[in-house]
Short mmCIF file of C-alpha atoms in Angstrom, two decimals:
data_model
loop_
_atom_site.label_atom_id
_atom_site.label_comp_id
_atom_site.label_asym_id
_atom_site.label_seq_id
_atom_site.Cartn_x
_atom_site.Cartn_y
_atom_site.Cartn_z
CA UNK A 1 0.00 0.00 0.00
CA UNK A 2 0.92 4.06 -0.72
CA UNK A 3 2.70 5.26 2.29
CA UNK A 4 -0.13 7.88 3.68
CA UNK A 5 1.30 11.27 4.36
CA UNK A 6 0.00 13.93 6.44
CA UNK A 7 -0.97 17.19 5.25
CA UNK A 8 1.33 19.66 5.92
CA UNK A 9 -0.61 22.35 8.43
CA UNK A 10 -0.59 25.47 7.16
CA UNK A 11 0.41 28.61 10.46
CA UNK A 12 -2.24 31.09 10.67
CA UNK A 13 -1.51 34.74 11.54
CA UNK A 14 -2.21 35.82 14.63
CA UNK A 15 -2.28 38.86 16.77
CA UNK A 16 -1.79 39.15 20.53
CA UNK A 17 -0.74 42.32 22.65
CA UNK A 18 0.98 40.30 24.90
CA UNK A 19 4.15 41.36 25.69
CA UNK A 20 4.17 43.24 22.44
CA UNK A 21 4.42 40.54 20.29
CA UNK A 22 1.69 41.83 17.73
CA UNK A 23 1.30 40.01 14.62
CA UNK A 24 2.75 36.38 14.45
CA UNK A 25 2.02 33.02 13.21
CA UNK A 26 2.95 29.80 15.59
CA UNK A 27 4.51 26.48 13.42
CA UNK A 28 6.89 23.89 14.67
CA UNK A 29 10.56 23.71 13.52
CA UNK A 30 10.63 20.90 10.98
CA UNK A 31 14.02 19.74 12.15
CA UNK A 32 13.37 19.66 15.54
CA UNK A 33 9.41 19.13 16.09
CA UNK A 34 9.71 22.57 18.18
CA UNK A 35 7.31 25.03 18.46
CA UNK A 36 8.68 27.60 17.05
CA UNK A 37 7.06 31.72 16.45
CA UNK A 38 7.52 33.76 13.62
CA UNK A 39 7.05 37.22 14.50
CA UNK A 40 6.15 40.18 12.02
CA UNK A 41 5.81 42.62 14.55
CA UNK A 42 3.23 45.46 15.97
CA UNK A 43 2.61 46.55 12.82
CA UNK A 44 -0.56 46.67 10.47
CA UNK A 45 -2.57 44.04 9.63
CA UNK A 46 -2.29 44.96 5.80
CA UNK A 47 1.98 44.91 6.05
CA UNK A 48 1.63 41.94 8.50
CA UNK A 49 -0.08 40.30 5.86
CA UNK A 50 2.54 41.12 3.07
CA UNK A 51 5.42 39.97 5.31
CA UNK A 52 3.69 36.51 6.38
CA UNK A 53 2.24 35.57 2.50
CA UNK A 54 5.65 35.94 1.57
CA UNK A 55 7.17 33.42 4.45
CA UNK A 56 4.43 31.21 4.32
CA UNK A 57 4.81 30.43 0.91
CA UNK A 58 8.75 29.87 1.93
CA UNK A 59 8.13 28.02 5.00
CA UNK A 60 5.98 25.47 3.04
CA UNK A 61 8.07 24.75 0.05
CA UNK A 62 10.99 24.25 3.00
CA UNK A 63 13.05 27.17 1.85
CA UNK A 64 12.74 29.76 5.33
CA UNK A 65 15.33 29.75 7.05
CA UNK A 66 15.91 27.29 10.07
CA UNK A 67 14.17 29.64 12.90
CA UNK A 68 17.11 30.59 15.51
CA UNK A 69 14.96 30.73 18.49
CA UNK A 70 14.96 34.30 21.18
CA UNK A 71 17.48 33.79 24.06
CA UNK A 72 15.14 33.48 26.35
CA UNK A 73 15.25 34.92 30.00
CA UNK A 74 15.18 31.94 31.39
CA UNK A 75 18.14 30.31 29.83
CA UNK A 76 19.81 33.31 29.74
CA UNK A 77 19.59 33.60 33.71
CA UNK A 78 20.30 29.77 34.32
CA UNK A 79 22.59 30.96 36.53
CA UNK A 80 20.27 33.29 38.42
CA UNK A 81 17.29 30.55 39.19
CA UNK A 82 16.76 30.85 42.43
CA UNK A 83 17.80 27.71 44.46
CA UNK A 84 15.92 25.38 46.75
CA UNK A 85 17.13 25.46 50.18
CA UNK A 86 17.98 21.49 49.38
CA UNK A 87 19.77 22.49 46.08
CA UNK A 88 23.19 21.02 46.38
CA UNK A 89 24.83 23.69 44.80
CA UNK A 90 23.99 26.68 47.64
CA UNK A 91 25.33 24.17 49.82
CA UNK A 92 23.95 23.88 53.70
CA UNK A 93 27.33 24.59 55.28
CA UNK A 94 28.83 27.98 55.73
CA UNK A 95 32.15 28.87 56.97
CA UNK A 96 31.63 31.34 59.59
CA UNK A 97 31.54 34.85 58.06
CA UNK A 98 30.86 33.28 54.31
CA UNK A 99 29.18 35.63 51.87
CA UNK A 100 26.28 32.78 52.46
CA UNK A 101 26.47 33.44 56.36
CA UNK A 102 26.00 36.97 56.22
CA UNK A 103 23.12 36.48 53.36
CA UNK A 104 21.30 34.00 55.56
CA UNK A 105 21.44 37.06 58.02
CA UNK A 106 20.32 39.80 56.14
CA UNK A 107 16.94 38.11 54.95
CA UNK A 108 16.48 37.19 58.77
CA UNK A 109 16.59 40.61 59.50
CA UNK A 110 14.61 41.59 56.47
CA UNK A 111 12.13 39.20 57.23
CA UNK A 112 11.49 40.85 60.84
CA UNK A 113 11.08 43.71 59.00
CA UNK A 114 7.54 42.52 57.56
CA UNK A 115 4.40 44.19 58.28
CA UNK A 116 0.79 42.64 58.88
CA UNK A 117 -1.43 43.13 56.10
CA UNK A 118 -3.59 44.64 57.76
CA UNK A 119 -3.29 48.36 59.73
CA UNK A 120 -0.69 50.76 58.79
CA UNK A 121 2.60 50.36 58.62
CA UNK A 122 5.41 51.82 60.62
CA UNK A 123 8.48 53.47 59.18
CA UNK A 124 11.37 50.97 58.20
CA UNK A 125 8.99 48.54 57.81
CA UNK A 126 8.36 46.07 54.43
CA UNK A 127 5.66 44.21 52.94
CA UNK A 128 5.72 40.52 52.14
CA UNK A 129 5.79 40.93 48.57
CA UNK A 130 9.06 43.01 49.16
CA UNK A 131 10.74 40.72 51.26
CA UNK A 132 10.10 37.63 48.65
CA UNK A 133 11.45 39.46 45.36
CA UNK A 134 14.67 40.39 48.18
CA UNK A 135 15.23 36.81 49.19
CA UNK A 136 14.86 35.83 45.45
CA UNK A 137 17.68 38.50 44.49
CA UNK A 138 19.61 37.37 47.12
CA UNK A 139 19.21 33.56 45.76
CA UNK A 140 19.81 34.39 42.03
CA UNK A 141 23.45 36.20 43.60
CA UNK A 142 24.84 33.59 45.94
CA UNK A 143 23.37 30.72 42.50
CA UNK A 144 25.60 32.91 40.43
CA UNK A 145 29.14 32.93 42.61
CA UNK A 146 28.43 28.98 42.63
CA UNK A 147 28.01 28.82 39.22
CA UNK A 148 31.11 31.28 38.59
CA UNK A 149 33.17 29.79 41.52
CA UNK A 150 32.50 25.69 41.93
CA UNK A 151 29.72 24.13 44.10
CA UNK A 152 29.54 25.73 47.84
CA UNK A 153 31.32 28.54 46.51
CA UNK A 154 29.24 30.92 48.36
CA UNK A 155 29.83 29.13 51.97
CA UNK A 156 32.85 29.66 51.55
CA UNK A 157 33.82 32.64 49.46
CA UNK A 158 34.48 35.34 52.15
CA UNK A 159 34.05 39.23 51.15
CA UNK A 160 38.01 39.93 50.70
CA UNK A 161 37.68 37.00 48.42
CA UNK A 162 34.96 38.83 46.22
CA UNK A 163 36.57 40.07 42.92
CA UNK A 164 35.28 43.37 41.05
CA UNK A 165 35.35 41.44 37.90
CA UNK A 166 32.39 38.70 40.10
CA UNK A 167 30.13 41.68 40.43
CA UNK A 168 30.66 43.78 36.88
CA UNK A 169 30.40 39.73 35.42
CA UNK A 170 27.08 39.64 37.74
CA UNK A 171 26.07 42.76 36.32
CA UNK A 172 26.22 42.07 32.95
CA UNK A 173 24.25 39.01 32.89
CA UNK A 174 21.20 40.65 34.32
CA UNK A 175 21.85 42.91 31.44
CA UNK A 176 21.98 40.10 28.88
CA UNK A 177 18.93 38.74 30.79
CA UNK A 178 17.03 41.74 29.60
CA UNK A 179 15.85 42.94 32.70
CA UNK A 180 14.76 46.43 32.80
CA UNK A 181 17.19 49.30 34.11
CA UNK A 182 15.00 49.35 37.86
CA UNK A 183 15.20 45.51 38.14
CA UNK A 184 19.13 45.82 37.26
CA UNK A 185 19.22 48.76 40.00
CA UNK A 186 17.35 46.66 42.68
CA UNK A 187 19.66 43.60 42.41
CA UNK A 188 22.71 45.69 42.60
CA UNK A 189 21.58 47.27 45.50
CA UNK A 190 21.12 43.82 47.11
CA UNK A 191 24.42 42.63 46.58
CA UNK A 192 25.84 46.07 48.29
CA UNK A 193 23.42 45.21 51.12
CA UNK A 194 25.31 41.70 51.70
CA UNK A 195 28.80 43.66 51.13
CA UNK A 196 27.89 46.34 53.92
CA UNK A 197 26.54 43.43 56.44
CA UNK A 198 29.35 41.97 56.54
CA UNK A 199 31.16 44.63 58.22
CA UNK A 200 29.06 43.70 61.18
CA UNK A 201 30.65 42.17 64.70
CA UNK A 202 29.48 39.01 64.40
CA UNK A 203 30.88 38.49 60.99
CA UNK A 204 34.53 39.79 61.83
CA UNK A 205 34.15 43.21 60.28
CA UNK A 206 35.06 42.29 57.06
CA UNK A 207 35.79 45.36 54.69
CA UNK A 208 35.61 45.14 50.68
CA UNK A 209 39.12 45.26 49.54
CA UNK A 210 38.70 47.48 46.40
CA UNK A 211 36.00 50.61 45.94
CA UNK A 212 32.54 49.89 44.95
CA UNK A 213 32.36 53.26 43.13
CA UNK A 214 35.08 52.06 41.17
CA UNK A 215 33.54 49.01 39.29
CA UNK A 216 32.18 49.55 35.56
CA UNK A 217 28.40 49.68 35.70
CA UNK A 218 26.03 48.52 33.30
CA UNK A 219 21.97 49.64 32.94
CA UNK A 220 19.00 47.28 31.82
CA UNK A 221 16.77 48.83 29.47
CA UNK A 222 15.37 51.81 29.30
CA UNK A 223 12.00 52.34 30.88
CA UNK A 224 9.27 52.86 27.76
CA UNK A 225 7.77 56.07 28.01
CA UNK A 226 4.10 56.28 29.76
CA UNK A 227 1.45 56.15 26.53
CA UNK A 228 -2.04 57.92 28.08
CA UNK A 229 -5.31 56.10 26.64
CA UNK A 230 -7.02 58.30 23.52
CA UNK A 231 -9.93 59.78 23.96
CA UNK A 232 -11.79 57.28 21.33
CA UNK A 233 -10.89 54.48 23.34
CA UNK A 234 -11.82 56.32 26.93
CA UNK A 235 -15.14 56.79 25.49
CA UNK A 236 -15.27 53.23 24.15
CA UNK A 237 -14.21 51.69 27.39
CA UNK A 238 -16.81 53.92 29.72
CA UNK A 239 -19.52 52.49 27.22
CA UNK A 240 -19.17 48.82 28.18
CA UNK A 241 -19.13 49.59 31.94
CA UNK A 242 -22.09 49.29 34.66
CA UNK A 243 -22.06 51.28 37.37
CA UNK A 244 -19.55 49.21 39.85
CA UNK A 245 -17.02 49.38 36.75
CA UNK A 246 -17.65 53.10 35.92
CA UNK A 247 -16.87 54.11 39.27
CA UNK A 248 -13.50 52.53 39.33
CA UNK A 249 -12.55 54.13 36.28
CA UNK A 250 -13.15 57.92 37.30
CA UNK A 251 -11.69 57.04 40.49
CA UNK A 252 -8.33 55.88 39.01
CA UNK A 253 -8.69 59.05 36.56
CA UNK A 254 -10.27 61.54 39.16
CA UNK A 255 -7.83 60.41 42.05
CA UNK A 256 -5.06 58.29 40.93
CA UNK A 257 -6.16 54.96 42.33
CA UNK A 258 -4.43 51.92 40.74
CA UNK A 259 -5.78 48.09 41.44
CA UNK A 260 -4.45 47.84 45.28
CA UNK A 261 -6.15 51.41 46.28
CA UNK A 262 -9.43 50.66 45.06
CA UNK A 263 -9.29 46.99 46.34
CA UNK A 264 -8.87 49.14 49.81
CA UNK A 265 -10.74 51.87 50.24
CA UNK A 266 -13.63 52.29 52.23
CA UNK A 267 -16.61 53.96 51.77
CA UNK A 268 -16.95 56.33 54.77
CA UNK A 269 -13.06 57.15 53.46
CA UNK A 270 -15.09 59.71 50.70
CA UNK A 271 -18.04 62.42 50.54
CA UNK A 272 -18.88 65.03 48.40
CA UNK A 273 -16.70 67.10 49.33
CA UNK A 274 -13.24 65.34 49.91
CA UNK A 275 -11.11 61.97 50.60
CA UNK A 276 -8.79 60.87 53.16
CA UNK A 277 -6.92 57.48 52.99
CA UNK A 278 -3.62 56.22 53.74
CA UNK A 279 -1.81 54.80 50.99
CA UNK A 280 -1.02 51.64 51.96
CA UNK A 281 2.38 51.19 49.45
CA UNK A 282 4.02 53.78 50.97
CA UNK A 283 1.85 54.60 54.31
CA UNK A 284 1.54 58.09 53.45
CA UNK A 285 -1.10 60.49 53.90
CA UNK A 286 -3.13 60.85 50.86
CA UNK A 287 -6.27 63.54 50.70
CA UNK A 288 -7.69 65.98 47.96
CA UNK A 289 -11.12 67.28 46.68
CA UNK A 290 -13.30 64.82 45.23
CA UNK A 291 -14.66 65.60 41.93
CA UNK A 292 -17.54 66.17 40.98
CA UNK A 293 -17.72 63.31 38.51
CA UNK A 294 -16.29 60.50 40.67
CA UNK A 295 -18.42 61.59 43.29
CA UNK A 296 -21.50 60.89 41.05
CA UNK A 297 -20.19 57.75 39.69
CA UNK A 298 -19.64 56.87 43.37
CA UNK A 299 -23.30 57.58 44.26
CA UNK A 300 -23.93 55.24 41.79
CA UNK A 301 -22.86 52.50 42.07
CA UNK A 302 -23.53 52.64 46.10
CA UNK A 303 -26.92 52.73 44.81
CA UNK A 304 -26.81 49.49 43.09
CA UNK A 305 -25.81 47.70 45.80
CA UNK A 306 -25.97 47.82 49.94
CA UNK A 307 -22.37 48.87 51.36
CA UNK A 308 -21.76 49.60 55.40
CA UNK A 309 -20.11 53.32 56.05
CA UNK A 310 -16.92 51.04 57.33
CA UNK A 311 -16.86 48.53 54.56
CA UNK A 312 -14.97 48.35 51.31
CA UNK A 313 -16.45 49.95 48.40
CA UNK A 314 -16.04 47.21 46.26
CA UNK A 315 -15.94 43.45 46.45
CA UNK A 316 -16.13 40.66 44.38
CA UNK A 317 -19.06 38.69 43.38
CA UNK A 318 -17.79 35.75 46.24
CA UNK A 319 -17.66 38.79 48.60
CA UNK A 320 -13.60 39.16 48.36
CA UNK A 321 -11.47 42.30 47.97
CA UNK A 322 -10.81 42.78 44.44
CA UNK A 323 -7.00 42.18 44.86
CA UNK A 324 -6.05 39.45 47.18
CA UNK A 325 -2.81 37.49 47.19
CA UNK A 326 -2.01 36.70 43.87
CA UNK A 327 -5.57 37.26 42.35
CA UNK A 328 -6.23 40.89 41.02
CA UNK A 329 -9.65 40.50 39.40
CA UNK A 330 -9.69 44.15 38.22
CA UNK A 331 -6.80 43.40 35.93
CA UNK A 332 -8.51 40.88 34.61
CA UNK A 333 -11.41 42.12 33.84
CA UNK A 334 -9.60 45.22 32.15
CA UNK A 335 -7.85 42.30 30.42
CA UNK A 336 -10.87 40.60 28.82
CA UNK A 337 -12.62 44.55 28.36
CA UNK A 338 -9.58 45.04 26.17
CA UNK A 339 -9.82 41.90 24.50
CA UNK A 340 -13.59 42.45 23.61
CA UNK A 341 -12.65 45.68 22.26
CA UNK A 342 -10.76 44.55 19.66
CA UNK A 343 -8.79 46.21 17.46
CA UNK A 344 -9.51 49.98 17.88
CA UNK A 345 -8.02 49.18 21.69
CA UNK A 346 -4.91 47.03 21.00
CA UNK A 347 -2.72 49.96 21.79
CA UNK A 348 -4.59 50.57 25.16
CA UNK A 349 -2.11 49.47 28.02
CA UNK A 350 -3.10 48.41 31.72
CA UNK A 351 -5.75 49.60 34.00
CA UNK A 352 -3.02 51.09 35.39
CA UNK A 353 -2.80 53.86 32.55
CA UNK A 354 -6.00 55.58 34.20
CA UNK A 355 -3.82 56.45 37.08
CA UNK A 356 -1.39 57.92 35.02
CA UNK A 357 -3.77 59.75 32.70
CA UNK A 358 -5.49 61.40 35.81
CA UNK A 359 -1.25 62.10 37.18
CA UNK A 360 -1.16 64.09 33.64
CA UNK A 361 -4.27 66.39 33.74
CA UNK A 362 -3.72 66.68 37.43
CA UNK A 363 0.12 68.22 37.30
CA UNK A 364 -0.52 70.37 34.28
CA UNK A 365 -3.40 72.27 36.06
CA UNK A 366 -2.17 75.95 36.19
CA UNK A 367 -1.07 76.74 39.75
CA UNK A 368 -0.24 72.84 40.37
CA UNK A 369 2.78 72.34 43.00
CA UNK A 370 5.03 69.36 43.31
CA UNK A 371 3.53 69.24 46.87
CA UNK A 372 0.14 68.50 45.99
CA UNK A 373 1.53 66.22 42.91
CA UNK A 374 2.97 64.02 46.03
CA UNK A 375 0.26 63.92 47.93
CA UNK A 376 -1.90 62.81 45.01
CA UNK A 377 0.17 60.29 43.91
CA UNK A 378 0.43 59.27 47.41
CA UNK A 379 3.94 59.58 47.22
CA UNK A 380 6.49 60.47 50.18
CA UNK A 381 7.79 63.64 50.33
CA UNK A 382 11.21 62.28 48.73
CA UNK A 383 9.62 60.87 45.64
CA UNK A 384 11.30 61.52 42.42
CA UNK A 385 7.90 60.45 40.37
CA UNK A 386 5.69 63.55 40.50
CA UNK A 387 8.53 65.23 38.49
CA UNK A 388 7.66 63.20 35.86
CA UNK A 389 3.95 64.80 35.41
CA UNK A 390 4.60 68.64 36.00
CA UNK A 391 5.45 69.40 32.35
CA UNK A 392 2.46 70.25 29.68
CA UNK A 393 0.76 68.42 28.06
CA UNK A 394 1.70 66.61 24.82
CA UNK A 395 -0.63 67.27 21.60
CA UNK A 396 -1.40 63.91 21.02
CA UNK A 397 -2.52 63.74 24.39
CA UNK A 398 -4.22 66.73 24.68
CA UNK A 399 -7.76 66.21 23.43
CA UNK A 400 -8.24 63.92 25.69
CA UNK A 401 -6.90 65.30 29.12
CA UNK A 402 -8.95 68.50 28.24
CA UNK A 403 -11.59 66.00 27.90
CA UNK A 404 -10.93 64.63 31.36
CA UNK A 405 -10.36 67.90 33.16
CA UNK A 406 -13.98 69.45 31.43
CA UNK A 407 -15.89 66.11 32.84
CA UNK A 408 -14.65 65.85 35.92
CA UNK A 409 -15.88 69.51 37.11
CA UNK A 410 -19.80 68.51 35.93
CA UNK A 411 -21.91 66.95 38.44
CA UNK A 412 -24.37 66.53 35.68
CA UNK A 413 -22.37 64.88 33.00
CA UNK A 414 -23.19 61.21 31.77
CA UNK A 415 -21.01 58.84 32.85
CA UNK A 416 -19.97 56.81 30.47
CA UNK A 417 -19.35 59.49 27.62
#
């Protein structure tokens, strides 16, 4: 009998805004049986279309090129996967005064540092989240000097033994990684946490035996610059939004609330007139004027459902905050809004873009001071990120932010558009 053959499966193209992949189409390597993704980019659909005709037709006669897949992070930062406590190659045994010694220290003081979720926090205290992403960083350093320096390196490896050329080498693979310039900035600082402990008593006082000052230092990427929602797709997301859903949205415009404030604020925390709440990020006062707008939208959706003056303002359907843990259903749902929307919305970014929109109309109000940028943001006085919004406006951005600014001063204004 005729040896059967299977059809060869023709990719689709695809789009996705996830993690700005845009236009793509998903095959497996014929070599290799990998899945493999050919990427054409954020572009149009009409020159997405050009670009994959004309690989398609190669990639089924067998003349594309073999696909040479992304580094990706993770292999790129095999060295920086944070160990198991049983993983042979941190190695349980530390030679009094090790770099792993004085590690093991720092997160047990870092770890007292936590606060409880609930109440507010105290100055010099941390939250959970920021003690696991410090215990990580820590991990992904002491996994690299093993890697770099021979299983149990880091039990034994005291600080005169550290090299400049271990940290600039350490450096550059979180570079090559391709983490962003803060996440490069926040392990560094790490590492010169474990260097300063161990001047401490009760690890003999060790000093660093060259300057820190001195080393060559090397950024992650460059932070993308904030892109503010247009005012087509404001109006097209306030028209698929009840009540509940409205509300949050002015609120993040009208008073810079991302996912965690409105998952925290109580009801008796606003009136008419004003709000008072403590930030809970940064524990820092946070008050202003209520506008008129989100004061309406506020009314109601209080009206659509029965609230306590001293409970949250908004729940979830099972009753839960709306960001718990790991779970932040407001993303979500902003997720599956954008998603919906289509196409005129696939440059829309996060929920979180509302805050910033509202940062924008609020710091280019004439008469605006950095002060009262702060204390909207809910920033501490030594915050660097108000800066950021007391400039004018752009023109692309301006229809919309005039838009903003004229509908948050009516009290009579329809909601959704």
């Amino acid at each position: 009998m005729p040896t059967k053959h299977r059809k060869k499966r023709v990719p689709k193209l695809r789009y996705t805004n996830s993690q700005k992949i845009g236009w793509h189409a998903s095959y497996r390597d014929p070599e290799t049986g990998s899945p493999r993704r050919k990427r054409f980019g954020m572009v149009s659909q009409e020159e997405a279309e050009v670009m994959y005709h004309e690989w398609v037709v190669s990639h089924l006669r067998g003349e594309a090129p073999a696909a040479q897949p992304k580094p990706s992070r993770r292999k790129l930062t095999h060295q920086l996967a944070a160990p198991k406590p049983s993983d042979s190659s941190v190695g349980t045994e530390a030679v009094p005064g090790s770099l792993l010694e004085v590690t093991s220290g720092l997160l047990h003081f870092e770890q007292s540092r936590i606060a409880p979720d609930d109440g507010v926090r105290r100055k010099g205290t941390i939250t959970k989240k920021t003690y696991g992403s410090r215990e990580q960083f820590a991990q992904e350093f002491l996994k690299f000097l093993n890697t770099r320096h021979g299983q149990g390196a880091a039990g034994r490896i005291m600080l005169v033994d550290l090299q400049m050329h271990d940290i600039e080498a350490y450096n550059q693979l979180l570079v090559s990684a391709g983490y962003s310039a803060s996440q490069v900035k926040k392990r560094m600082r790490l590492v010169k946490a474990i260097i300063d402990r161990a001047g401490r008593p009760e690890y003999g006082e060790q000093l660093l035996p060259w300057n820190w000052e001195a080393r060559d230092v090397s950024h992650g990427k460059a932070s993308e610059s904030r892109k503010l929602p247009t005012l087509k797709q404001l109006k097209l997301v306030l028209s698929h939004c009840d009540a509940h859903r409205t509300a949050m949205v002015w609120m993040a415009i009208g008073c810079g609330f991302g996912q965690r404030d409105l998952a925290k604020v109580h009801v008796n925390q606003f009136d008419e007139r004003g709000y008072d709440l403590r930030r809970s990020k940064t524990g820092i006062e946070r008050y202003g004027k209520t506008p008129k707008l989100v004061w309406k939208s506020i009314l109601a959706h209080l009206e659509n459902s029965s609230h306590e003056s001293d409970s949250l303002m908004f729940r979830t359907e099972q009753g839960m905050p709306l960001v718990h843990g790991n779970s932040d259903s407001i993303g979500l749902w902003w997720q599956r809004l954008r998603k919906k929307l289509g196409k005129p919305c696939d440059s829309l970014g996060g929920f979180y873009t509302l805050r910033h929109l509202g940062a924008t109309e609020f710091g280019s109000r004439p008469g605006s001071s950095i002060g009262e940028m702060k204390r909207w943001l809910g920033h501490s006085a030594s915050s660097q990120v108000a800066d950021v919004y007391m400039k004018p406006v752009s023109p692309e951005s301006k229809d919309v932010v005039e838009w903003v600014r004229s509908s948050l001063k009516r009290s009579k204004a329809n909601l959704k558009i």
